[in-house]
Short mmCIF file of C-alpha atoms in Angstrom, two decimals:
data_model
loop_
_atom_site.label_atom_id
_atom_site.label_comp_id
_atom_site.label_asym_id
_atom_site.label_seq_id
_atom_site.Cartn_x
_atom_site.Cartn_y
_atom_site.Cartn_z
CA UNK V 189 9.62 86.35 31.73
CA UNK V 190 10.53 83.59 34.23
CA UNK V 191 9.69 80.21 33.64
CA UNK V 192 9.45 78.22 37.23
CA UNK V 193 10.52 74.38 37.04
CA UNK V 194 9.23 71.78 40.03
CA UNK V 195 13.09 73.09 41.65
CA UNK V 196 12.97 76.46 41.15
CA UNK V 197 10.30 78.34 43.03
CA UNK V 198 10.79 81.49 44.43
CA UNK V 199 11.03 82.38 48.03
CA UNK V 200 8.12 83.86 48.61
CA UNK V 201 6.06 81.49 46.64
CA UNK V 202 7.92 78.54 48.44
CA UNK V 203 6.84 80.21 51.91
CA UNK V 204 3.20 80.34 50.85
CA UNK V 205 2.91 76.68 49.48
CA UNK V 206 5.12 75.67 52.77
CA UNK V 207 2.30 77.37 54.55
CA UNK V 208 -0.56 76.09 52.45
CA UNK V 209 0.74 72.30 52.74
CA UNK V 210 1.00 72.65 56.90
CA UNK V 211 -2.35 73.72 56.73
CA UNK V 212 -3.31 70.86 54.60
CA UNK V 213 -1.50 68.70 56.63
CA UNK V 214 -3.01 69.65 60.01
CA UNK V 215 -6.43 69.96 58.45
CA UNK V 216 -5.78 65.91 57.03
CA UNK V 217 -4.51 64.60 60.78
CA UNK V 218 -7.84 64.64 62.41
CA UNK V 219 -9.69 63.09 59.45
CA UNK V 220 -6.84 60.36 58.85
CA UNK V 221 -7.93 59.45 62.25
CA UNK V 222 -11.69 59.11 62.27
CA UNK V 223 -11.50 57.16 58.83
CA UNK V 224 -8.62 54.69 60.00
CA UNK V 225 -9.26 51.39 60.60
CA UNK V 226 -6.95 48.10 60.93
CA UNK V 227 -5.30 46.53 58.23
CA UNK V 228 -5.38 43.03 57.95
CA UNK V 229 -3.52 40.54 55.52
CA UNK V 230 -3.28 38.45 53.80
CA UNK V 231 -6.64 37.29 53.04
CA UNK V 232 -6.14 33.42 53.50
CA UNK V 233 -3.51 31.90 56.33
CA UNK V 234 -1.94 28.66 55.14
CA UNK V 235 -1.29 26.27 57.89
CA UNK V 236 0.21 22.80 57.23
CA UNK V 237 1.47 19.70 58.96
CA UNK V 238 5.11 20.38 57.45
CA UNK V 239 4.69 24.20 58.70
CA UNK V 240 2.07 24.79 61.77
CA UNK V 241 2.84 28.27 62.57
CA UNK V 242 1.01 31.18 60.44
CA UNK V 243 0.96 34.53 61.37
CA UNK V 244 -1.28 37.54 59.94
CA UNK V 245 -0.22 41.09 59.83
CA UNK V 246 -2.49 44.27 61.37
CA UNK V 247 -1.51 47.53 60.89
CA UNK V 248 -3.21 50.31 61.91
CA UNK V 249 -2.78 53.56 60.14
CA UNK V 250 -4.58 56.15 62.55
CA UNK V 251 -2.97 58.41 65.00
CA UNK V 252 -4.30 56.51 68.32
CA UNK V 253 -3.44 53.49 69.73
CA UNK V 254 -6.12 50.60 68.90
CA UNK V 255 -7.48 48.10 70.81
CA UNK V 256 -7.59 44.07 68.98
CA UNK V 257 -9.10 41.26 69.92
CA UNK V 258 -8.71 37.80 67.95
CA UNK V 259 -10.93 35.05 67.90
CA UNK V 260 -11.74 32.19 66.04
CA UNK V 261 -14.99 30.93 64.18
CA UNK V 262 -16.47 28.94 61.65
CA UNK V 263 -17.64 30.09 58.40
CA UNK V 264 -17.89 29.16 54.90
CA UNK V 265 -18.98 30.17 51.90
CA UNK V 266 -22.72 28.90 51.32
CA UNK V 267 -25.39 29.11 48.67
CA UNK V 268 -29.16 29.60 48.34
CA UNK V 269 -31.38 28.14 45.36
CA UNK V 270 -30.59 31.40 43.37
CA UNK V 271 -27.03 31.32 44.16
CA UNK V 272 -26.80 34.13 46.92
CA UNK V 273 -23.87 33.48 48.74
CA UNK V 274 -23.27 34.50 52.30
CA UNK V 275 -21.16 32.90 55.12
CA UNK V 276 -22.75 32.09 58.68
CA UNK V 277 -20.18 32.21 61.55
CA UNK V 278 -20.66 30.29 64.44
CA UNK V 279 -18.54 30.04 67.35
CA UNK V 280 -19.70 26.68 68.80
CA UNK V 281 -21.42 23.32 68.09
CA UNK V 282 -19.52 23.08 64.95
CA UNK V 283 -20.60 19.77 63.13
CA UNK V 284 -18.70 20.22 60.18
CA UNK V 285 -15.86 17.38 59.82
CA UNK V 286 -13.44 19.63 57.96
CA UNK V 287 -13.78 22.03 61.27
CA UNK V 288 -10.06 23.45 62.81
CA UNK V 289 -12.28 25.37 65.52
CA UNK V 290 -10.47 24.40 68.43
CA UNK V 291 -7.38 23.00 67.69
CA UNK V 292 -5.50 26.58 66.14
CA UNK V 293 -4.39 28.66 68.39
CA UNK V 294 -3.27 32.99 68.30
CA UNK V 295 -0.89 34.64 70.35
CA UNK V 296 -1.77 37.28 71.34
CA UNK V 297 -5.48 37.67 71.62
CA UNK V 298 -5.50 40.93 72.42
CA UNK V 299 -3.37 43.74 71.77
CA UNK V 300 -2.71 47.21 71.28
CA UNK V 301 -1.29 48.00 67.96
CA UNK V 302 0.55 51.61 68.54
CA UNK V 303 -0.12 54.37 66.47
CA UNK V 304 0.85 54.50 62.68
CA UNK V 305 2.10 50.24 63.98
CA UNK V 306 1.94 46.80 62.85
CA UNK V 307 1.46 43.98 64.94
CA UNK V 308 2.07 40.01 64.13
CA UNK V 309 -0.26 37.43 65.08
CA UNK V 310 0.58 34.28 65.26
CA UNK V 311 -1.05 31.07 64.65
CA UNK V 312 -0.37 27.34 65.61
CA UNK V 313 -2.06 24.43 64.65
CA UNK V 314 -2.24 21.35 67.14
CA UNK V 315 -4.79 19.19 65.19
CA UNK V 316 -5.73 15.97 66.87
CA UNK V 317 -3.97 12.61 65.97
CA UNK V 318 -5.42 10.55 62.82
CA UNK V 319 -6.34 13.57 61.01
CA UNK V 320 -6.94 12.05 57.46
CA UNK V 321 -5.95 14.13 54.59
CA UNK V 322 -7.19 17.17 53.28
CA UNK V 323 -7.95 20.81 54.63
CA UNK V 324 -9.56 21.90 57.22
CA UNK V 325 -10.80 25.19 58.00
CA UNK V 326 -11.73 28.06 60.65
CA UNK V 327 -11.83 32.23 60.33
CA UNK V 328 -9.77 34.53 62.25
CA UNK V 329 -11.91 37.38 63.50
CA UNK V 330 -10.33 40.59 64.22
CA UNK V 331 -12.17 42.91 66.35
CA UNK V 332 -11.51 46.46 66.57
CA UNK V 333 -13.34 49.47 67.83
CA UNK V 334 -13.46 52.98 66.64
CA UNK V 335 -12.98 55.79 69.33
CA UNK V 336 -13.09 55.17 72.97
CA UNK V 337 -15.20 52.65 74.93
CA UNK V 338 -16.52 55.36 77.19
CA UNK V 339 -19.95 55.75 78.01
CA UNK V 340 -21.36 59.41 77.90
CA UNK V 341 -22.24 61.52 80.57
CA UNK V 342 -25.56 63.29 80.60
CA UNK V 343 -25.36 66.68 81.02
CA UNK V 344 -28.02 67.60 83.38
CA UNK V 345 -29.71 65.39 85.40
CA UNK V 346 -33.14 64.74 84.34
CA UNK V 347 -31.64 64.11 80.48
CA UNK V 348 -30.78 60.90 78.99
CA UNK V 349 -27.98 60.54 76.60
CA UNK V 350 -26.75 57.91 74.19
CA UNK V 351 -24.16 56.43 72.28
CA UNK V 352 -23.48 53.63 70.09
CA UNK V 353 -20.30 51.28 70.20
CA UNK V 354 -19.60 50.98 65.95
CA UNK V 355 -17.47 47.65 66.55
CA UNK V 356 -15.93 45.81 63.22
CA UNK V 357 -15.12 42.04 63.09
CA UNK V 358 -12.64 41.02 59.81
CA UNK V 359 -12.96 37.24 59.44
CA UNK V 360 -9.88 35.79 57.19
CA UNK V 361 -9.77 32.58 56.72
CA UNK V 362 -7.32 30.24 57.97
CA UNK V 363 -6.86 26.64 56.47
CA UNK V 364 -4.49 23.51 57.87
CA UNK V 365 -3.30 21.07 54.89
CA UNK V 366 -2.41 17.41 55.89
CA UNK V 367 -1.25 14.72 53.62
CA UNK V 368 -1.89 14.19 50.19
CA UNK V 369 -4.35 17.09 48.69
CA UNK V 370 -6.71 16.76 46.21
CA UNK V 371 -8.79 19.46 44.21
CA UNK V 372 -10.93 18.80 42.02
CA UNK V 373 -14.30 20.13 40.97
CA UNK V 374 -17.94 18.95 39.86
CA UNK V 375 -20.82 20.69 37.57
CA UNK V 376 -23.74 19.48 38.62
CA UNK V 377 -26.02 21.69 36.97
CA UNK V 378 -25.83 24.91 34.71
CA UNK V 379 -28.59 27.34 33.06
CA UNK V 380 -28.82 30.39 31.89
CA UNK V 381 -31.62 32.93 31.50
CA UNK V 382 -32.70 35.45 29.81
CA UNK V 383 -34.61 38.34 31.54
CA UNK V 384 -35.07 42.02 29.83
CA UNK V 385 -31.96 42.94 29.01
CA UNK V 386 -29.77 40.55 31.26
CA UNK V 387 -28.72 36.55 30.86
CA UNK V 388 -28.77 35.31 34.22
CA UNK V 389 -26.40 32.27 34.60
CA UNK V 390 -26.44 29.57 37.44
CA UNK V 391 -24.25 26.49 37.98
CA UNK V 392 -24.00 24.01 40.46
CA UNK V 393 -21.00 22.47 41.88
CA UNK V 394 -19.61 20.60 43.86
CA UNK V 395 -16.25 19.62 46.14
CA UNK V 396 -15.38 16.31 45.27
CA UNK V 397 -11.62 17.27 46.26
CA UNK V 398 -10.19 17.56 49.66
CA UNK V 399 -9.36 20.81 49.47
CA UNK V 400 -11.63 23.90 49.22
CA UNK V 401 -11.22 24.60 45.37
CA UNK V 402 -10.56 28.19 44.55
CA UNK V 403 -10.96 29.74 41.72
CA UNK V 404 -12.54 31.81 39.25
CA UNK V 405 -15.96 31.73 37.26
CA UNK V 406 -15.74 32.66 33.86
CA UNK V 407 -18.55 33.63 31.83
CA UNK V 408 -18.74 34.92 28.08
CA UNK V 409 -21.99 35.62 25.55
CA UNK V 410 -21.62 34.43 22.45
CA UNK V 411 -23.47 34.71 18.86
CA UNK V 412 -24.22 32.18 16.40
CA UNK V 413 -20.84 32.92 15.39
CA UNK V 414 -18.59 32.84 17.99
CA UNK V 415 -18.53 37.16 18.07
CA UNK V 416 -18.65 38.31 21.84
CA UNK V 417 -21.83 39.85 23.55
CA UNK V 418 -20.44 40.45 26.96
CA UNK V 419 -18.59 38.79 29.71
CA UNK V 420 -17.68 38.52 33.21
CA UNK V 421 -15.90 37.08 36.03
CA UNK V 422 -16.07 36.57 39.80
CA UNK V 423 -13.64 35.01 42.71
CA UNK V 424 -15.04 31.37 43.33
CA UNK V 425 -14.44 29.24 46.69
CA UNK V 426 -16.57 25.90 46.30
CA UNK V 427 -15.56 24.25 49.92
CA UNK V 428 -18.78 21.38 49.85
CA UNK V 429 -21.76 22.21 47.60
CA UNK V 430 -22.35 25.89 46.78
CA UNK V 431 -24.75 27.32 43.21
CA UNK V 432 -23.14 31.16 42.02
CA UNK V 433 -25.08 33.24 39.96
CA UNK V 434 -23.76 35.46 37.06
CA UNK V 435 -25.68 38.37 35.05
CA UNK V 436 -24.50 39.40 31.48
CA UNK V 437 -25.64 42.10 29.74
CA UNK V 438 -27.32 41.89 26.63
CA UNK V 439 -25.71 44.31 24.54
CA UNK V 440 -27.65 45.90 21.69
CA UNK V 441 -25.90 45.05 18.25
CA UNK V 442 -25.65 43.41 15.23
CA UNK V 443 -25.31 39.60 16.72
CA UNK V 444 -26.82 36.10 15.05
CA UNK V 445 -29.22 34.18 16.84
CA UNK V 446 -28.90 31.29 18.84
CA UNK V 447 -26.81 33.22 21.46
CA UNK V 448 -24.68 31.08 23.68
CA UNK V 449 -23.32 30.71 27.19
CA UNK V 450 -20.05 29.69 27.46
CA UNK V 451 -19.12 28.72 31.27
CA UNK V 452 -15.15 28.18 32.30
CA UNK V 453 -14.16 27.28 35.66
CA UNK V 454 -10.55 27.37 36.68
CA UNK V 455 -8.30 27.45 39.85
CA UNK V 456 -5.72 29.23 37.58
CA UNK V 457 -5.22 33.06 37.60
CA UNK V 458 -6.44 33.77 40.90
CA UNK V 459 -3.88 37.32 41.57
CA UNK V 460 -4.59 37.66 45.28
CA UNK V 461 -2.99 34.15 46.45
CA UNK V 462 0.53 33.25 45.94
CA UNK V 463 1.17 30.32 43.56
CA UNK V 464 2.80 28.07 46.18
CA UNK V 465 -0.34 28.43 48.64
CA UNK V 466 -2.80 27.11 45.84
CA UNK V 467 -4.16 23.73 45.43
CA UNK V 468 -4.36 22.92 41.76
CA UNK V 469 -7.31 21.27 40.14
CA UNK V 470 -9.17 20.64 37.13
CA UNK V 471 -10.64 22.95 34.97
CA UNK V 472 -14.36 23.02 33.77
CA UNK V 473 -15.66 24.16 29.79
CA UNK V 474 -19.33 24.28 29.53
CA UNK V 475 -21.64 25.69 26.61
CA UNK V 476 -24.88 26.05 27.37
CA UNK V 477 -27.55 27.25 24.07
CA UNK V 478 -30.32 29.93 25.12
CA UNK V 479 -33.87 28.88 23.69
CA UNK V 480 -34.97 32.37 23.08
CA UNK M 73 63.09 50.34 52.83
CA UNK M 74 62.92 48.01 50.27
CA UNK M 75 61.92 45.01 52.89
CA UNK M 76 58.76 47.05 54.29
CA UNK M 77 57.98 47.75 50.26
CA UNK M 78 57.99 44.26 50.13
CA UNK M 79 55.87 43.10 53.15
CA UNK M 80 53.36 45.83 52.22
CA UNK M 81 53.05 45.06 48.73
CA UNK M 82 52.68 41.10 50.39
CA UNK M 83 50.11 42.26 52.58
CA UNK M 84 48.36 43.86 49.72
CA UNK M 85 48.51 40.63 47.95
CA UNK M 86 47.27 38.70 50.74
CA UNK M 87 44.10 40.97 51.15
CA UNK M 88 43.74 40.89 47.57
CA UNK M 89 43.67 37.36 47.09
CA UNK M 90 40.98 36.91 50.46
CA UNK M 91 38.90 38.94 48.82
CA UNK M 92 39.12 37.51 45.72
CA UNK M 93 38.00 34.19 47.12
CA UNK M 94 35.27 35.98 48.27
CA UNK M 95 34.08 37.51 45.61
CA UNK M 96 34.31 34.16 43.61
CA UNK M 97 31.46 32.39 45.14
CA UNK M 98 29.52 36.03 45.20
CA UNK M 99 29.69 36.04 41.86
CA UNK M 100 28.55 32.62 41.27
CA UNK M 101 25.77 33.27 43.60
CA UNK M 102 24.90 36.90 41.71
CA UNK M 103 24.39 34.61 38.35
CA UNK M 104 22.11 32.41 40.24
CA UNK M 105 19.85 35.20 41.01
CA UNK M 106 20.54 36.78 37.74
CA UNK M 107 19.23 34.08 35.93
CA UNK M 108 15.72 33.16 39.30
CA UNK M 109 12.44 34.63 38.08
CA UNK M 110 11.32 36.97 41.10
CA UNK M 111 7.88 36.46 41.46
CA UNK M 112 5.30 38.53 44.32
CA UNK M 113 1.65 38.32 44.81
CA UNK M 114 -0.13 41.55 45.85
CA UNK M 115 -2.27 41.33 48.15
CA UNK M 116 -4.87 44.01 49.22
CA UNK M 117 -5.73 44.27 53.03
CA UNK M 118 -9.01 44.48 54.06
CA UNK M 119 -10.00 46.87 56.27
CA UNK M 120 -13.20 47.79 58.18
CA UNK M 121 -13.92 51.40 59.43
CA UNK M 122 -16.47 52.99 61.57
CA UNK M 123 -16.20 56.28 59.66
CA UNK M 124 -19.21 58.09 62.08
CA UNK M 125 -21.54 55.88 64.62
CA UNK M 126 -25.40 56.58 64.73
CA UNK M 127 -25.91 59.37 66.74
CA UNK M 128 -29.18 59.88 68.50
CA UNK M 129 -27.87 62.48 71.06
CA UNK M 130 -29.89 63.64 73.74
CA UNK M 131 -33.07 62.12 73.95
CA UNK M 132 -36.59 63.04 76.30
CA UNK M 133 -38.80 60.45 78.09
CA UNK M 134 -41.94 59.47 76.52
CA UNK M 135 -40.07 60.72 73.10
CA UNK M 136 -39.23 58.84 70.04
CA UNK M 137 -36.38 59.39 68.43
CA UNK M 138 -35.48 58.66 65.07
CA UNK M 139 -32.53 58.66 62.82
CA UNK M 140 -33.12 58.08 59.10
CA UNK M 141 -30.39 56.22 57.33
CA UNK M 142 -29.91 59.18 54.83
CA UNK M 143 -29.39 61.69 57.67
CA UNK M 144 -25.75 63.13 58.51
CA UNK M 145 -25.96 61.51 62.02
CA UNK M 146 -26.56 57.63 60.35
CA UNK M 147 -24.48 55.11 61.46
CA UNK M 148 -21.57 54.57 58.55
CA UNK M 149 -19.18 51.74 58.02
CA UNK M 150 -17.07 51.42 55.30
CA UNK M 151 -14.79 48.67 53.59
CA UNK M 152 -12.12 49.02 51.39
CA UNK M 153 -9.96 46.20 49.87
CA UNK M 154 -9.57 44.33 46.39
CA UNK M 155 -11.96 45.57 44.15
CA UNK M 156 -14.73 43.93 42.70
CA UNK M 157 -14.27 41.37 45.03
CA UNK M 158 -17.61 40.00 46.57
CA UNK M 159 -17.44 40.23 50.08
CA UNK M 160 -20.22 39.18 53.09
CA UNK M 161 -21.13 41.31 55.29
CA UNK M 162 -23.56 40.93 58.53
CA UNK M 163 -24.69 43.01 60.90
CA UNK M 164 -25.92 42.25 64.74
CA UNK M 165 -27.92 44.88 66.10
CA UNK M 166 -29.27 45.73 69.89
CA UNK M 167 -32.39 45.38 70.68
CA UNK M 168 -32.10 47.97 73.79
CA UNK M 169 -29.80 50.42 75.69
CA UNK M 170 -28.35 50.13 78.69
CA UNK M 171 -26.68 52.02 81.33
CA UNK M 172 -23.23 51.45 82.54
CA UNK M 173 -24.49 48.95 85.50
CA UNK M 174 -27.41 47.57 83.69
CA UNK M 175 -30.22 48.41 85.98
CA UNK M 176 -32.25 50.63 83.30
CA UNK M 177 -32.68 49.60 79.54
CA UNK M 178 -34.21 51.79 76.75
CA UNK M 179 -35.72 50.19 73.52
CA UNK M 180 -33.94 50.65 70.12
CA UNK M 181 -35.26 49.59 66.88
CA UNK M 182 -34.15 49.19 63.36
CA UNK M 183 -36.96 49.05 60.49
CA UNK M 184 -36.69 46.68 57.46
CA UNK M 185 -35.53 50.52 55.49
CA UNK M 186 -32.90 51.74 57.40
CA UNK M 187 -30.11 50.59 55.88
CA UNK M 188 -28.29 51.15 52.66
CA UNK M 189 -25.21 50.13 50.66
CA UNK M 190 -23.27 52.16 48.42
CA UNK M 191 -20.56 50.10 45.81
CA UNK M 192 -19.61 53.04 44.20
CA UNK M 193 -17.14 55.48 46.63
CA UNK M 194 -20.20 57.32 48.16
CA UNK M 195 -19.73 57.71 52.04
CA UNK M 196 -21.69 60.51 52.79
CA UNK M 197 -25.30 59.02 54.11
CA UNK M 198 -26.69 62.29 52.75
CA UNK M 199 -25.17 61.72 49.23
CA UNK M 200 -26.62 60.11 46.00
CA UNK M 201 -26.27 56.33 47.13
CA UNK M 202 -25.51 53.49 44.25
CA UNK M 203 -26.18 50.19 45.44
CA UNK M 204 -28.94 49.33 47.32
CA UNK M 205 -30.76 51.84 49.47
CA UNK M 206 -33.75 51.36 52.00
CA UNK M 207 -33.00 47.59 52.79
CA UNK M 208 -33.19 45.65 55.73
CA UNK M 209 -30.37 45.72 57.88
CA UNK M 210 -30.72 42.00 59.33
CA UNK M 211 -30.74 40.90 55.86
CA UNK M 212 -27.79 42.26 53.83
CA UNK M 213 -27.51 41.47 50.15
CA UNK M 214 -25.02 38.68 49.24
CA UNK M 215 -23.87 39.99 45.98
CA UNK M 216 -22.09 43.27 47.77
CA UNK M 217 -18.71 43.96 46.48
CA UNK M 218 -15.60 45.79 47.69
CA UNK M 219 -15.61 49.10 44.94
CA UNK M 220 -12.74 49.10 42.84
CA UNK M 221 -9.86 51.64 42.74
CA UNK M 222 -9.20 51.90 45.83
CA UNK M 223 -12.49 53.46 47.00
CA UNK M 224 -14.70 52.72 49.71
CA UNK M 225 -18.11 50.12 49.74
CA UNK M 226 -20.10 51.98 52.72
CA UNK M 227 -22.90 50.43 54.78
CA UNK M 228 -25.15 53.14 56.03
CA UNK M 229 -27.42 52.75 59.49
CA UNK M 230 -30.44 54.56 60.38
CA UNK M 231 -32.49 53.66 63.61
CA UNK M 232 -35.05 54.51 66.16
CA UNK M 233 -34.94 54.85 70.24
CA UNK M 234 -38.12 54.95 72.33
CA UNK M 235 -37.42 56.01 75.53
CA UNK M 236 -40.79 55.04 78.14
CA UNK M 237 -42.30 57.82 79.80
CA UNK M 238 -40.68 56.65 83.18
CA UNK M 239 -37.29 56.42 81.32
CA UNK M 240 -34.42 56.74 84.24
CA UNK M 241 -32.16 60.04 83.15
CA UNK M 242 -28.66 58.58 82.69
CA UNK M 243 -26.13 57.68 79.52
CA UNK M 244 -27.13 54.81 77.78
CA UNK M 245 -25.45 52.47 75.29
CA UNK M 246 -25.00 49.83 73.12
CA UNK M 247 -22.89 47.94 70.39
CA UNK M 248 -22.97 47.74 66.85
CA UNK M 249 -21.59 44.98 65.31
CA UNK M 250 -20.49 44.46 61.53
CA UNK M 251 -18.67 41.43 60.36
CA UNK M 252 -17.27 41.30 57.18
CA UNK M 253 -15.11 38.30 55.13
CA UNK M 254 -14.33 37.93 51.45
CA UNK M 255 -16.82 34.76 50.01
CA UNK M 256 -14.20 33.82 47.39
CA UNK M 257 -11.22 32.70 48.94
#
């Protein structure tokens, strides 16, 4: 008997995966195509008065050449009364003071990023004069389009025919730092719920830096006695006033009564955003006592 | 004889030494980045797909037509990136049709059900969605999230056209717009 190691297959075996993998292979191309679309990172550009060129990197990973257009807008993170966030781009009439719609400028605007390419954007900042301190802030959209822009013929000609354009905007945001930068962070308000088998937990903040503070929510269920229920965490970017809701779960188990909330809000630990790009802060502890 | 011995083994000597001074401050610099901390951030690209655009076909005058979100031909985008990131996503959506010079317009309409979000991998608008399914598509959830492990959140897109009995034969279209941007950085 013949045992076969990774290296040692035999001929005929190694002719019948080689065929099986071309297969697989040709099979793959088509669907690598429909499924592709453009890469874009990093998630934040960092401008600054020290450095005012950023650039952002698309790739695109299909087999056909793809068609980019780059914009700008403004958009940031915002909050309703039950802390559902969402972000509202607009493109003009702009009010907001800590607004870089305008004054940043990409090269190119449009492109076409080769097959299996990359492409560089660039930015550059020219912010008006007597800027004071602080951040300011616009989104890079990146438009891209699946398939051709053709429109359909109809086949006969009494018959009407369709098709839909399935476009995709990517808005990244892109900051400008000036002077001396502050972050710091306010609780306004926290609470916490219970309902069925979930805690619901709200707080309030607010920016009283000059920087958007990001950072991370961090909340943990407690016993009587310190013993963990559940926790959890989510990405947090306060840029004025913004409320974020949590849910824990109530886990079934041997736990004391009076449970507790405890809330922790840092700009430390955030993974996706190098070190030298953050803006450091203070920190927020916060226990909060559910009634029932 | 001897003399070229000489000059060569001087030559050698030379060389030896140049490189020597080269190698000095190489060395210095290889303790310097012996003794750095290399440090990298990993970022995850996001990326936006039209994986298969709502497909009503061929359509008849006087003849409504309607795609349900859970149907093979549904509209399907999907977003992959860091996981468990929450993300916002927003959708602009025709109200009509038109031809390639704009003189004839058909009426499409999307109904407070026909959309759905999956969190979970799912792309398939025919498969078992986890998320949120039936919503209304001008009113996205903000609490969606990029799945993690490198799967795929996918935003599914049913619809309706209603062609007018007078409806001018020719190939109409429209665009389909989804914007998406992470809400935490």
């Amino acid at each position: 008997m013949k045992m076969f190691t990774s290296l040692e297959i035999p001929a005929s075996r190694n002719k019948t995966w080689r065929g099986f993998f071309i297969i697989l292979v040709l099979l793959a191309l088509p669907l690598v195509d429909v499924l592709a679309g453009v890469l874009v990172a990093p998630s934040v550009v960092i401008l600054s008065d020290k450095n005012r060129t950023g650039r952002l990197n698309l790739q695109n990973p299909s087999n056909t050449p793809k068609e980019v257009g780059i914009s700008f807008s403004f958009g940031i993170p915002e909050s309703d009364s039950l802390g559902n966030v969402n972000i509202h781009l607009q493109d003009s009439a702009v009010t907001d003071p800590r607004s870089a719609l305008g004054w940043i400028k990409a090269f190119p605007r449009k492109l076409i990023i080769p097959a299996n390419g990359s492409q560089i954007v660039r930015f550059v900042a020219n912010p008006p004069k007597n800027l004071t301190d602080g951040e300011y802030w616009a989104r890079i959209v990146v438009e891209s389009q699946e398939g051709a822009t053709s429109i359909p013929m109809a086949t006969k000609g009494d018959k009407i025919t369709t098709k839909l354009n399935m476009i995709m905007r990517t808005a990244v945001m892109i900051k400008y730092r000036t002077g001396d930068l502050v972050a710091a962070l306010k609780l306004n308000d926290a609470q916490a719920k219970k309902k069925d088998s979930l805690i619901n937990v709200l707080v309030d903040l607010s920016n009283e830096g000059n920087v958007s503070y990001i950072g991370l929510l961090k909340c943990r269920l407690v016993d009587a006695d310190g013993k963990e229920i559940s926790k959890n965490k989510i990405q947090l970017a306060v840029y004025h006033d913004l409320k974020r809701s949590m849910t824990l779960p109530l886990k079934e188990g041997n736990y004391k009564k009076p449970y507790k909330v405890e809330v922790t809000i840092t700009n430390k630990g955030r993974k996706d955003i190098p070190v030298d790009e953050m803006v450091f802060g203070n920190d927020i502890s916060y226990t909060m006592t559910l009634n029932n | 004889m001897f003399n070229q011995s000489k000059v060569n083994f001087s030559r050698v000597l030379i060389t030896a030494l140049a490189l020597a001074l080269f190698m000095i401050p190489s060395a210095v610099m290889s303790q310097d980045v012996a003794n750095g901390q290399a440090t990298a951030t990993v970022q995850t690209p996001l990326t936006v797909t039209a994986t298969a655009a709502l497909a009503f076909g061929t359509v008849f005058q006087g003849v409504a037509k309607s795609v349900a979100v859970n149907d093979a031909a549904a509209g399907v985008f999907t977003i992959t990136g860091q996981g468990g990131t929450g993300i916002s996503v927003y959708l602009q959506l025709p109200d009509y049709m038109s031809t390639a010079t704009g003189d004839d317009r058909m009426v499409i309409a999307f109904s407070s059900t026909d959309c759905s979000i999956d969190t979970t991998g799912v792309v398939d608008p025919t498969g078992t969605i986890v998320g949120w399914t039936g919503i209304n598509p001008y009113s996205l959830p903000a609490t969606v999230t990029v799945s993690g492990g490198g799967a795929s959140s996918a935003i599914f897109l049913g619809g309706s056209v209603n062609p007018s009995v007078d409806q001018a034969a020719g190939a109409y279209t429209a665009d389909i717009i989804l914007t998406v941007a992470y809400n935490g950085s």
